Coordinates of C-alpha atoms and ligand atoms in Angstrom, one line a residue:
M1 CA 27.0 6.1 7.0
P2 CA 29.4 3.8 5.1
P3 CA 27.6 1.5 2.6
K4 CA 26.8 -1.9 3.9
K5 CA 27.7 -5.1 2.0
L6 CA 25.1 -7.4 0.6
Y7 CA 25.7 -10.9 -0.8
I8 CA 22.9 -12.7 -2.5
K9 CA 23.0 -16.3 -3.6
T10 CA 20.3 -17.4 -6.0
F11 CA 19.1 -20.9 -6.4
G12 CA 16.6 -22.3 -8.8
C13 CA 14.9 -20.8 -11.8
Q14 CA 14.9 -17.5 -13.7
M15 CA 12.1 -16.2 -11.5
N16 CA 14.4 -16.3 -8.6
V17 CA 17.1 -14.5 -10.6
Y18 CA 14.6 -11.8 -11.3
D19 CA 13.5 -11.6 -7.7
S20 CA 17.1 -11.4 -6.5
E21 CA 17.6 -8.3 -8.8
R22 CA 14.5 -6.7 -7.3
I23 CA 15.7 -7.5 -3.8
A24 CA 19.1 -6.0 -4.5
H25 CA 17.4 -2.9 -5.8
L26 CA 15.1 -2.7 -2.8
L27 CA 18.1 -3.0 -0.4
A28 CA 20.1 -0.5 -2.3
A29 CA 17.7 2.0 -0.9
K30 CA 18.8 0.8 2.6
N31 CA 22.4 1.6 1.7
Y32 CA 23.4 -2.0 0.8
H33 CA 25.6 -2.6 -2.2
L34 CA 26.4 -6.0 -3.7
V35 CA 29.6 -7.9 -3.1
E36 CA 30.9 -11.1 -4.7
N37 CA 31.9 -12.9 -1.6
P38 CA 29.8 -14.0 1.4
S39 CA 32.8 -13.6 3.8
E40 CA 32.9 -9.8 3.3
A41 CA 29.1 -9.3 3.6
D42 CA 27.1 -7.6 6.4
L43 CA 24.0 -9.3 5.0
V44 CA 23.8 -12.7 3.3
F45 CA 20.6 -13.4 1.6
L46 CA 19.8 -16.9 0.2
N47 CA 17.1 -16.9 -2.5
T48 CA 16.1 -20.5 -2.4
C49 CA 14.4 -23.2 -4.5
S50 CA 12.6 -26.3 -3.5
V51 CA 11.4 -27.7 -6.8
R52 CA 13.3 -30.9 -6.3
E53 CA 15.4 -32.6 -3.6
K54 CA 18.7 -31.5 -5.1
P55 CA 18.3 -27.7 -5.1
E56 CA 16.8 -28.0 -1.6
Q57 CA 19.9 -29.9 -0.4
K58 CA 22.1 -27.2 -1.9
V59 CA 20.4 -24.6 0.2
Y60 CA 21.0 -26.7 3.4
S61 CA 24.6 -27.1 2.5
A62 CA 25.0 -23.4 2.0
L63 CA 23.3 -22.8 5.4
G64 CA 25.9 -25.2 7.0
R65 CA 28.7 -23.2 5.5
L66 CA 27.2 -19.9 6.7
R67 CA 27.0 -21.3 10.3
V68 CA 30.7 -21.7 10.3
L69 CA 31.2 -18.2 8.8
K70 CA 28.9 -16.6 11.3
K71 CA 30.9 -18.0 14.2
K72 CA 33.8 -15.8 12.9
K73 CA 31.5 -12.8 12.0
S74 CA 28.9 -12.7 14.7
K75 CA 27.3 -9.4 13.4
M76 CA 26.6 -10.9 10.0
I77 CA 22.9 -11.0 9.2
I78 CA 21.5 -14.1 7.4
G79 CA 18.2 -13.9 5.6
I80 CA 16.4 -16.6 3.6
G81 CA 13.8 -16.0 0.9
G82 CA 12.4 -17.9 -2.0
C83 CA 10.5 -21.1 -2.4
L84 CA 12.2 -23.1 0.4
A85 CA 11.6 -20.2 2.8
Q86 CA 7.9 -20.2 1.8
Q87 CA 7.7 -24.0 2.2
E88 CA 9.5 -24.3 5.6
G89 CA 8.7 -20.9 7.1
E90 CA 9.2 -20.9 10.9
A91 CA 10.8 -24.3 10.9
L92 CA 13.9 -22.7 9.3
L93 CA 14.2 -20.3 12.3
Q94 CA 13.8 -23.1 14.7
R95 CA 16.3 -25.4 13.0
F96 CA 18.9 -22.8 12.2
P97 CA 19.6 -20.4 15.1
H98 CA 22.0 -18.5 12.9
V99 CA 19.2 -17.4 10.5
D100 CA 17.9 -14.0 11.3
F101 CA 14.9 -13.7 9.1
V102 CA 12.7 -15.8 6.7
V103 CA 10.7 -14.1 4.0
G104 CA 8.2 -15.8 1.7
T105 CA 7.8 -15.4 -2.1
K106 CA 5.0 -12.8 -1.9
E107 CA 6.5 -10.7 1.0
I108 CA 9.7 -9.5 -0.6
S109 CA 8.6 -5.9 0.0
R110 CA 8.7 -6.5 3.7
I111 CA 12.5 -7.3 3.8
A112 CA 13.3 -3.7 4.8
E113 CA 10.8 -3.8 7.7
L114 CA 12.3 -7.2 8.9
L115 CA 15.7 -5.7 8.8
N116 CA 14.6 -2.7 10.8
D117 CA 13.0 -4.9 13.5
L118 CA 16.2 -6.8 13.6
E119 CA 18.4 -3.8 13.9
A120 CA 16.2 -1.9 16.4
F121 CA 15.0 -4.8 18.6
G122 CA 17.1 -7.8 17.8
K123 CA 13.9 -9.5 16.7
R124 CA 14.2 -12.4 14.3
G125 CA 11.7 -12.0 11.5
L126 CA 9.2 -14.2 9.7
A127 CA 6.9 -13.0 6.9
V128 CA 5.5 -15.9 4.8
N129 CA 1.9 -14.9 4.0
L130 CA 0.8 -16.4 0.7
N131 CA -2.9 -15.5 0.6
G132 CA -4.9 -14.1 -2.2
R133 CA -4.1 -13.1 -5.7
L134 CA -2.0 -10.1 -4.8
D135 CA 0.8 -9.0 -7.1
P136 CA 3.9 -9.3 -4.9
Y137 CA 5.8 -6.8 -7.2
A138 CA 3.3 -4.0 -7.1
T139 CA 4.9 -2.2 -4.2
L140 CA 8.6 -2.7 -5.2
P141 CA 10.8 -0.4 -7.1
F142 CA 11.6 -1.7 -10.7
S143 CA 14.8 -3.7 -11.1
L144 CA 17.8 -2.2 -12.6
P145 CA 19.9 -4.2 -15.0
S146 CA 23.1 -5.3 -13.3
S147 CA 26.2 -3.4 -14.6
S148 CA 26.8 -4.5 -18.2
T149 CA 23.7 -6.6 -18.8
V150 CA 22.0 -6.3 -22.2
V151 CA 19.6 -9.2 -21.5
A152 CA 17.1 -9.0 -18.7
F153 CA 14.2 -11.0 -17.2
V154 CA 10.9 -9.5 -16.4
S155 CA 8.3 -11.4 -14.4
I156 CA 4.8 -10.9 -15.8
M157 CA 3.0 -13.2 -13.5
Q158 CA 3.5 -15.0 -10.2
G159 CA 2.2 -18.4 -9.0
C160 CA 0.5 -21.2 -10.8
D161 CA -3.0 -22.8 -10.8
N162 CA -2.2 -25.9 -12.7
F163 CA -1.3 -28.3 -9.9
C164 CA 0.7 -30.8 -11.8
S165 CA 0.8 -33.7 -9.3
F166 CA 4.6 -33.7 -8.9
C167 CA 5.0 -29.9 -8.5
I168 CA 5.5 -27.7 -5.4
V169 CA 5.3 -24.4 -7.3
P170 CA 1.6 -23.7 -6.7
Y171 CA 2.2 -24.3 -3.0
V172 CA 5.2 -22.0 -2.7
R173 CA 4.4 -19.3 -5.2
G174 CA 0.6 -19.2 -4.6
R175 CA -2.3 -18.8 -6.9
E176 CA -1.6 -17.4 -10.4
V177 CA -1.6 -13.6 -10.5
S178 CA -0.7 -11.4 -13.4
R179 CA 1.1 -8.1 -13.1
A180 CA -0.7 -5.1 -14.6
S181 CA 0.3 -4.7 -18.2
Q182 CA 1.2 -1.0 -17.9
E183 CA 3.6 -1.8 -15.0
I184 CA 5.3 -4.4 -17.1
L185 CA 5.6 -2.1 -20.1
K186 CA 6.9 0.7 -18.0
E187 CA 9.5 -1.6 -16.4
I188 CA 10.6 -2.8 -19.9
Q189 CA 10.8 0.8 -21.1
S190 CA 13.0 1.6 -18.2
L191 CA 15.3 -1.4 -18.9
A192 CA 15.5 -0.4 -22.6
S193 CA 16.5 3.2 -21.6
Q194 CA 19.4 1.7 -19.6
G195 CA 20.7 -0.4 -22.5
V196 CA 18.8 -3.6 -22.3
K197 CA 18.3 -5.1 -25.7
E198 CA 16.6 -8.4 -24.9
V199 CA 13.9 -9.2 -22.5
T200 CA 12.6 -12.6 -21.4
L201 CA 9.1 -12.5 -20.0
L202 CA 8.7 -14.9 -17.1
G203 CA 5.8 -16.8 -15.7
Q204 CA 5.0 -20.4 -14.9
N205 CA 2.4 -20.5 -17.6
V206 CA 2.7 -17.3 -19.6
N207 CA -0.1 -18.0 -22.0
S208 CA -2.7 -17.6 -19.3
Y209 CA -1.3 -14.1 -18.6
G210 CA -3.9 -11.5 -18.0
Q211 CA -6.8 -13.9 -17.5
T212 CA -7.1 -12.9 -13.8
S213 CA -7.5 -9.2 -14.3
P214 CA -10.2 -8.2 -16.8
G215 CA -9.6 -5.3 -19.0
D216 CA -5.8 -5.9 -19.1
L217 CA -3.9 -7.1 -22.2
D218 CA -3.8 -10.8 -23.0
F219 CA -0.4 -12.4 -23.6
V220 CA -0.3 -11.9 -27.4
E221 CA -1.3 -8.3 -27.0
L222 CA 1.4 -7.8 -24.3
L223 CA 4.0 -9.3 -26.7
K224 CA 2.7 -6.8 -29.4
A225 CA 3.1 -3.9 -27.0
V226 CA 6.6 -5.0 -26.0
Q227 CA 7.4 -5.2 -29.6
E228 CA 6.7 -1.5 -29.9
I229 CA 9.3 -0.5 -27.3
A230 CA 12.2 1.3 -28.9
G231 CA 15.6 -0.2 -28.0
I232 CA 14.3 -3.7 -27.3
E233 CA 15.5 -5.8 -30.2
R234 CA 14.6 -9.3 -29.0
I235 CA 11.8 -10.8 -27.0
R236 CA 11.7 -14.3 -25.4
F237 CA 9.3 -15.8 -22.9
T238 CA 9.2 -18.9 -20.6
T239 CA 7.4 -21.1 -19.8
S240 CA 4.4 -22.1 -21.8
H241 CA 2.1 -25.0 -20.9
P242 CA 1.3 -27.1 -24.0
Q243 CA -2.4 -27.2 -23.1
D244 CA -2.6 -23.4 -23.3
L245 CA -0.4 -22.8 -26.3
S246 CA -3.0 -20.9 -28.3
T247 CA -3.2 -20.5 -32.1
P248 CA -2.6 -16.7 -31.9
L249 CA 0.6 -17.3 -29.9
I250 CA 1.8 -19.9 -32.4
K251 CA 1.1 -17.4 -35.2
A252 CA 2.9 -14.6 -33.3
F253 CA 6.1 -16.5 -33.9
G254 CA 5.8 -16.0 -37.6
K255 CA 4.5 -12.4 -37.3
F256 CA 6.4 -10.5 -34.6
P257 CA 9.9 -9.7 -35.9
K258 CA 11.3 -9.2 -32.4
L259 CA 10.0 -12.4 -31.0
C260 CA 12.9 -14.9 -31.1
E261 CA 12.5 -18.3 -32.8
H262 CA 12.7 -20.4 -29.7
I263 CA 10.2 -22.0 -27.4
H264 CA 10.6 -23.9 -24.2
L265 CA 7.7 -26.2 -24.0
P266 CA 7.9 -28.7 -21.2
L267 CA 6.6 -32.2 -22.1
Q268 CA 7.5 -34.0 -18.9
S269 CA 6.6 -37.5 -20.2
G270 CA 5.9 -39.2 -23.6
S271 CA 3.4 -41.6 -22.0
A272 CA -0.3 -40.7 -22.1
R273 CA -0.9 -42.7 -18.9
I274 CA 1.8 -40.9 -17.0
L275 CA 0.8 -37.5 -18.3
Q276 CA -2.6 -38.1 -17.0
R277 CA -1.2 -39.1 -13.6
M278 CA 0.9 -36.0 -13.7
N279 CA -2.3 -34.0 -14.2
R280 CA -0.7 -32.4 -17.3
S281 CA -4.0 -32.4 -19.3
Y282 CA -2.6 -33.1 -22.8
S283 CA -1.7 -36.2 -24.7
P284 CA 1.5 -37.0 -26.6
G285 CA -0.5 -36.6 -29.8
F286 CA -1.8 -33.2 -28.9
Y287 CA 1.8 -32.1 -28.1
L288 CA 3.0 -33.3 -31.5
E289 CA 0.3 -31.3 -33.2
K290 CA 1.5 -28.2 -31.3
I291 CA 5.0 -28.8 -32.5
R292 CA 3.8 -29.3 -36.1
D293 CA 1.9 -26.0 -35.9
L294 CA 4.8 -24.2 -34.4
R295 CA 7.2 -25.4 -37.1
Q296 CA 4.6 -24.5 -39.8
S297 CA 4.2 -21.0 -38.5
C298 CA 7.9 -20.5 -37.9
P299 CA 10.2 -22.8 -39.8
G300 CA 13.5 -23.3 -38.0
I301 CA 12.1 -22.5 -34.5
S302 CA 14.2 -24.2 -31.9
V303 CA 12.3 -26.2 -29.3
T304 CA 13.5 -27.2 -25.9
T305 CA 11.7 -29.1 -23.1
D306 CA 11.7 -30.5 -19.6
M307 CA 11.4 -34.3 -19.0
I308 CA 10.9 -36.2 -15.7
V309 CA 12.0 -39.9 -15.4
G310 CA 10.9 -42.2 -12.6
F311 CA 7.6 -40.6 -11.9
P312 CA 5.6 -43.0 -9.6
G313 CA 4.2 -45.9 -11.7
E314 CA 6.5 -45.2 -14.7
E315 CA 6.9 -48.6 -16.3
E316 CA 9.5 -49.6 -18.9
E317 CA 7.0 -49.0 -21.7
D318 CA 6.2 -45.5 -20.4
F319 CA 9.8 -44.7 -20.4
H320 CA 10.1 -45.9 -24.0
A321 CA 7.2 -43.7 -24.9
S322 CA 9.2 -40.8 -23.6
M323 CA 12.3 -41.9 -25.6
E324 CA 10.1 -42.2 -28.7
M325 CA 8.7 -38.7 -28.3
I326 CA 12.2 -37.3 -28.0
E327 CA 13.1 -39.1 -31.3
K328 CA 9.9 -37.8 -33.0
V329 CA 10.1 -34.2 -31.9
Q330 CA 13.9 -33.8 -32.2
F331 CA 14.3 -31.2 -29.5
D332 CA 17.2 -28.8 -29.8
D333 CA 18.0 -29.5 -26.1
L334 CA 16.2 -30.6 -23.0
F335 CA 16.5 -30.5 -19.2
S336 CA 15.8 -33.9 -17.6
F337 CA 15.2 -34.7 -14.0
K338 CA 14.7 -37.7 -11.8
Y339 CA 11.3 -37.5 -10.0
S340 CA 11.6 -36.5 -6.4
D341 CA 8.7 -36.4 -3.8
R342 CA 7.8 -32.8 -2.8
P343 CA 5.9 -32.2 0.5
G344 CA 2.2 -31.8 0.1
T345 CA 2.0 -32.7 -3.6
R346 CA -0.4 -35.4 -4.9
A347 CA 2.3 -37.6 -6.4
T348 CA 3.9 -38.2 -3.0
L349 CA 0.8 -40.2 -2.1
F350 CA 1.1 -42.4 -5.2
N351 CA 2.4 -45.9 -4.6
E352 CA 4.7 -47.7 -7.1
K353 CA 7.7 -45.4 -6.5
V354 CA 10.4 -46.2 -9.0
P355 CA 13.6 -47.5 -7.4
E356 CA 16.5 -45.0 -7.5
G357 CA 18.7 -47.4 -9.6
I358 CA 16.0 -47.7 -12.3
A359 CA 15.3 -44.0 -12.4
Q360 CA 19.1 -43.3 -12.6
R361 CA 19.5 -45.7 -15.5
R362 CA 16.6 -44.1 -17.4
L363 CA 18.0 -40.7 -16.8
V364 CA 21.4 -41.7 -18.3
E365 CA 19.7 -43.4 -21.3
L366 CA 17.5 -40.3 -22.0
Q367 CA 20.4 -37.9 -21.7
A368 CA 22.5 -40.1 -24.1
L369 CA 19.7 -40.0 -26.7
Q370 CA 19.3 -36.2 -26.4
R371 CA 23.1 -35.7 -26.6
K372 CA 23.1 -37.4 -30.0
I373 CA 20.1 -35.3 -31.2
T374 CA 21.5 -32.0 -29.9
W375 CA 24.8 -32.8 -31.6
K376 CA 23.1 -33.6 -34.9
R377 CA 21.0 -30.4 -34.7
N378 CA 24.0 -28.3 -33.7
K379 CA 25.9 -29.8 -36.7
A380 CA 23.2 -28.6 -39.0
W381 CA 24.1 -25.0 -38.2
E382 CA 27.6 -25.4 -39.7
G383 CA 27.8 -23.1 -42.8
K384 CA 24.7 -21.2 -41.9
D385 CA 24.5 -17.4 -41.3
V386 CA 23.1 -16.2 -38.0
E387 CA 22.3 -13.0 -36.1
V388 CA 24.0 -12.9 -32.7
L389 CA 23.5 -10.5 -29.8
V390 CA 26.8 -10.0 -28.1
E391 CA 26.6 -10.6 -24.3
G392 CA 30.3 -10.2 -23.4
R393 CA 33.6 -12.2 -23.6
S394 CA 33.6 -15.9 -23.8
K395 CA 33.9 -17.7 -20.4
A396 CA 36.1 -20.4 -21.8
N397 CA 38.4 -18.1 -23.8
P398 CA 38.5 -14.4 -22.9
E399 CA 40.1 -13.7 -26.3
E400 CA 36.7 -14.4 -27.8
N401 CA 33.3 -12.8 -27.8
M402 CA 30.1 -14.7 -26.7
G403 CA 26.6 -14.2 -27.8
R404 CA 23.4 -15.9 -28.6
T405 CA 21.5 -16.6 -31.8
R406 CA 17.8 -15.8 -31.9
T407 CA 17.3 -19.6 -31.5
N408 CA 19.1 -19.3 -28.2
H409 CA 22.3 -21.1 -29.2
I410 CA 25.5 -19.9 -27.6
V411 CA 28.1 -18.8 -30.2
N412 CA 31.7 -18.0 -29.5
F413 CA 33.7 -16.1 -32.1
P414 CA 37.1 -14.5 -32.4
G415 CA 37.9 -10.9 -33.1
K416 CA 38.3 -7.5 -31.4
T417 CA 36.2 -7.0 -28.2
L418 CA 32.8 -6.0 -29.3
A419 CA 30.5 -4.0 -27.0
S420 CA 27.9 -6.0 -25.2
G421 CA 24.6 -5.3 -27.0
S422 CA 26.1 -5.2 -30.5
I423 CA 24.2 -7.3 -33.0
V424 CA 26.5 -9.1 -35.5
Q425 CA 26.1 -11.4 -38.5
L426 CA 28.1 -14.5 -38.2
R427 CA 28.8 -17.6 -40.3
I428 CA 28.8 -20.8 -38.2
Q429 CA 32.1 -22.7 -38.7
K430 CA 31.8 -25.5 -36.2
A431 CA 29.4 -27.1 -33.9
Y432 CA 30.2 -28.4 -30.4
A433 CA 28.1 -30.3 -27.9
H434 CA 26.9 -27.2 -26.1
S435 CA 27.8 -24.3 -28.3
L436 CA 28.6 -23.1 -31.8
R437 CA 31.7 -21.3 -33.1
G438 CA 31.4 -18.6 -35.8
E439 CA 33.2 -15.9 -37.7
E440 CA 32.0 -12.5 -38.5
I441 CA 30.8 -12.0 -42.0
L442 CA 32.5 -8.9 -43.3
Ligands
LIG501 N1 6.2 -24.0 -15.0 C1 7.0 -24.9 -15.7 C2 8.1 -25.7 -14.9 C3 8.4 -25.3 -13.5 S1 9.5 -26.4 -12.6 C4 6.1 -25.9 -16.4 O1 5.0 -25.7 -16.5 O2 6.6 -26.9 -16.9 C5 10.8 -26.8 -13.7 C6 10.9 -28.3 -14.0 O3 11.2 -29.0 -12.9 C7 9.6 -28.9 -14.5 O4 9.3 -28.7 -15.8 C8 9.8 -30.4 -14.2 O5 10.4 -31.0 -15.3 C9 10.8 -30.3 -13.0 N2 10.1 -30.8 -11.8 C10 9.2 -30.1 -11.1 N3 8.9 -30.8 -10.0 C11 9.6 -31.9 -10.0 C12 9.7 -33.1 -9.1 N4 9.0 -33.2 -8.0 N5 10.6 -34.0 -9.5 C13 11.4 -33.9 -10.6 N6 11.3 -32.9 -11.4 C14 10.4 -31.9 -11.1
LIG502 FE1 4.4 -26.7 -11.7 FE2 2.8 -27.6 -13.5 FE3 2.6 -25.1 -12.6 FE4 4.6 -25.8 -14.2 S1 2.5 -25.8 -14.8 S2 4.7 -24.6 -12.3 S3 5.0 -27.9 -13.6 S4 2.2 -26.9 -11.5
LIG503 FE1 12.5 -23.4 -7.7 FE2 10.6 -21.8 -6.9 FE3 11.7 -21.6 -9.3 S1 10.7 -23.9 -6.5 S2 12.2 -23.6 -9.8 S3 12.7 -21.2 -7.4 S4 9.5 -21.2 -8.8

């Protein structure tokens, strides 16, 4: 049988990137191989996100384009997975007659079965069960790194029990469940044997890793075990909830040589009142203490964060408290979002919605402040020597190599093509808004 063509479009966060890799690997066993263009595909799979209104709209636009494409290619199969699939379930099948199957975040392993039913009986499929603390990855083959990748994601847990009042994730990814440590370690060993040099361990709240299955490793023990795997040179993880950022984890940054000096620690708001309404369970003061401890344990650690503006009830003084926190912490970079209502979350019930115009103005102001700080912090790298893991050629200039520092800064540098995965020492010559430029130290 000739191989069939699969196109996967991934929306949303790194978890979805990881899931897409596992889905591609699962479907490879059904004779599907990846293509770059939906118009040549036999199967188009959208791995969706519903964390905010914008990513959700992107999915609906893509579905609109696929309707047009399917008119020309009536045999094309369209499948939807990920968080929007989990959220909307059967409604997607009803609303979009050109969609053939919908699969939830914990039912990935049933995609092959849904395809079989479709091929054999022409039956449109739906599998969106979310119950229990079952590990959705347990029955899947490990992911393979895509062609030349030297960096890979590995999910170590699924779901979230925190129920921040704005967040859909607990409803679409289910209750928190950790993967078995041995499975994770075997998967990383397999990635390492295929040339992967850097792994990012993924979870909504990695620091509570392992707490659901007694006898397994805890997060710091898991980091230690990954540290022992030959071939892996760098370890990262995301995301950590400030409330659960333990002292042993903070100390690990100064202790484990492979653990990179970067942490993504979402703050969301600088106002104690808003944090409380967000159900974030820490105060701005507590967050600052964590930052102080991190910088003490690991001087030079880079810190990035997520911020929301326009959360229901956010007054001008709350917004200023966010701006003040940004000044105080001096983040290396941040992701900022305008609050949007998510179905079923507590915050949708809160009155005092912030008008769009005000939220937009706050977003612009916040981003302008961070741009200045990022610029200043990037400037401070000029003249410094850094270790860079080469990931390939630079996107902007194919004459140059691109890699990342341990602090997760992108560096472009001239010179002969270096193999992806090489580790080089560079001196930073110049800082830009979003990247650095270096030269090899010979
Ligand atoms: N698990 C991570 C974040 C997951 S979602 C954590 O604990 O922080 C990624 C980011 O999207 C969040 O950090 C938050 O800043 C943003 N976000 C989530 N829901 C949102 C909403 N309803 N409106 C605006 N931003 C939101
Ligand atoms: Fe969402 Fe909060 Fe869980 Fe992060 S910790 S995924 S923001 S509920
Ligand atoms: Fe989006 Fe789901 Fe990730 S909602 S941000 S894809 S966990």
